[in-house]
Amino acid sequence: MSDSTVVTNQAEDLVAQVDTGARRPANWQGKFIPIMCFVWAAYQIFIASNLPFTLGVLTGSNFFIIIKSEARFVHLAFAIFLAAMAFPLFKNSPRGHIPWYDWALGLVGAGCCLYLLIFNVGIAERAGLPTTADLTISAIGMIILGISVYRALGLPLVIVASVFVAYVFFGSSPLLPEAVQWKGASFNKAMWHFWMQTEGVFGVALNVSASSIFLFVVFGSILEKAGAGNFFIKIAFALLGHLRGGPAKAAVIASAMSGLYSGSSIANTVTTGTFTIPLMKRTGLSAEKAGAVEVASSTNGQLTPPVMGAAAFLISEFTGVSYQDLIIHALVPALVSYIALVYIVHLEAMKLDLQGLPRPPSSMTLKLKVISFLGGFIGMALLGMAVYYGLGWIKVVAPDAAFSVVVALSAAAYLILLWFASRRPDLVVDDPDAPILELPRPGAVAITGLYYVLPIVILIWCITLERLSPALAAFWAVIAMITVALTQHPIKAFFRGSGDFAGVFRQGVDEWVDGMISGSRNMIGIGVATGAAGIIVGTIALTGAHQVVGEFVEFLAGGQLLVMLLLVAVMSLILGMGLPTTANYIVVSSLMAPVIVALGAKSGLIVPLVAVHLFVFYFGILADDTPPVGLAAFAAAAISGGDPIKTGLQGFAYDIRTALLPFLFLFNTELLLIDVSWAKGIFVFVIAVIAMMLFASATQGYFFVRNRIWESAILLVVAFTLFRPGFWLDMVSPPFESRPGAEVMQIIDRYPAGSDLRVQLQGTDISNPDRVYATTLIIPLGPEKTADQRLGKHGLMIMVDDGQALVEEPLPGSTFASLGRQVDFYGDEPVKLTAILLPRERIFKEVFYIPAVLLLALVVLLQRQRRFVEA
């Protein structure tokens, strides 16, 4: 067995322990686990289709029709049962067979979930009045869920969830500081809240896991098993392998393409890193830097639409932003981050004077190469336009037949691409230790696997043009991918005239089955994680724990907005350590997002909720390469042979550019393409790419040549100016003019419909009578005629008395009803509207690009002169 095989097996074993389950029984149980995984995947695809309703109509029975809440129960039952089967309970637990206690825990845990399905009518009738059986099932279910989380994910999430459960029961303890105390809950109330209704374990997170996440994970898994992962690696190397540091640049692009469908940064690291890391080492990168490049690339894959580590659907659900819009918001930061990482790799190659891999000789002149390069971009643009406008035109011309036409066109394109692919030998997985004498030609590689892109095109079409739900779009993408897996080999065999159709069809069936099983094994950890994360969400809903965290952060920050954001970022990093992407996001967003919203409003920072959730999501994801946990860094180090801590530190150094982005899009939401036109969006993207590359140059200490300290400082200032020119404009001309609160009614009367009015409100903090509560509100103004009507629409009533604008408590269920939980409207001091902030007429902020460009030109001129002298 070669060294590379041993290393690969070690890395894959780490992924199995973390993601898919380390138990591999050799007897009949070894077949039982895959069969159950396949059944789970088949069940999820079945309930996502129209078959349950069709069978219900044909049979006249509701047996096959499963509503969303019922799907959650079955989903978690499968996850808990398979966790007991696939993940050993302890390190020394048997891996070659399933012990009796795991059978017992798995079956009892699944039974506790299915109890809610079997007795759902009775549970609904006795809402809030649990029986002894209800409480027993709830308690056992909670315990076994905790054990399942420990098996699949380790201690971190178990500890976090346990702390929240303890807070529910012992929140009134005098041992706790008075500021964090609450009245506490009885055992009956807590168990009913957590297990017997859909606000705890079986809440929103588990619903999204059951309806959307599973299908996307299975889609990606079948895509990988069918050969797309190897194709993406090969095409990346064919395109970039000849450049300076080519293998490292190819690793970034390959991980980016894998990140489109991958749900795990650790699995992404091993999948692409097994091939890329040894090649990076052979071209001159150290073991730690080679591993760090792969870690940074794979971590960024979790930030890349459309899947975003399976958290995209949760972000959409929690923020109320449609999934389609979320993809648009997350696109520019992800692209900017990846482009900057490629540039960082280029700078490392320049510093080490690395060379690329040999490529095939070409008779093309420089002119033809430039034309070919530009033609590739133009071709990709034309393809995108053909998909968007061409398929969009079909939907306009033949709306009723659009789906059938698209299926027919996809089938025709599939056959044509397969015919071209059949003219070339199939791609094989190369040995990373084998010498590469010559890179393949990009065109020759592309033609062998372009048909893998069709299911992705179908997915994008369903989401962007058909505006289908994420679950339904993923369902059709899965069906398309299953079709590819089952038919690609027989059709290519037919075109080649090679015969043996039974053998190649069996190969396709094996790839499909392996993809279904692998997808289910990947979902075990996600399933139990979303259930456990539901405990955290349920606790916050029951106790208001996020307010306690907010007060703690506010105390530490001392009222400084930037310090508050830094604290939230650090806490998100800590909370995210050792957690999978989905659980990571749920934990950090449940605790940290409300803190940013509340404390930001106090400081006058009001940003869209999606920007806040992406902020905490980014820092939670960065925990994957942050020592001392950094599981992705350990996976990369297992392949590279480097030190995992050094690999994690180097990976985090590369990811500083990613850590910068959340701060920037909080203050400049144009980076999320919020309220910008297409033209402005392209301009924002170009400027952001340039700014991030300059930031990378400054932090890496290298531009054209090694930077002097003052040159790095100038590059940082220029990058900051390009990212946020409004900062300098605010210093020259404040963005708002403050008007007395007593003028509120007159100002609202003359404000145009469809605009927003920014006001400052002040009162007594309801949790601390000795403290003033101040915040900023944005009131949307509608077409109503009078100020009272415009305010009444949002449940607000304002009375102007003796030169003061006094605010009544907002009506329950209205836009600003949450103020009643933060401000004391019935105390000695009235709640006042202290000021109205009207936007000023100012010059456009982009004028500050001019001095930034001049400073940049100075650095470029000096460095080019120095480079010429050194040469």
mmCIF file of C-alpha atoms in Angstrom, residues 167 279 323 524 557 628 763:
data_model
loop_
_atom_site.group_PDB
_atom_site.id
_atom_site.type_symbol
_atom_site.label_atom_id
_atom_site.label_comp_id
_atom_site.label_asym_id
_atom_site.label_seq_id
_atom_site.Cartn_x
_atom_site.Cartn_y
_atom_site.Cartn_z
ATOM 1 C CA TYR A 167 -31.147 27.530 32.215
ATOM 2 C CA LEU A 279 0.704 18.398 -5.879
ATOM 3 C CA TYR A 323 -34.206 31.734 -1.117
ATOM 4 C CA ILE A 524 -27.192 11.845 10.030
ATOM 5 C CA ALA A 557 -18.406 46.920 24.641
ATOM 6 C CA PRO A 628 -7.469 24.651 18.602
ATOM 7 C CA GLY A 763 -37.241 55.596 27.601
#
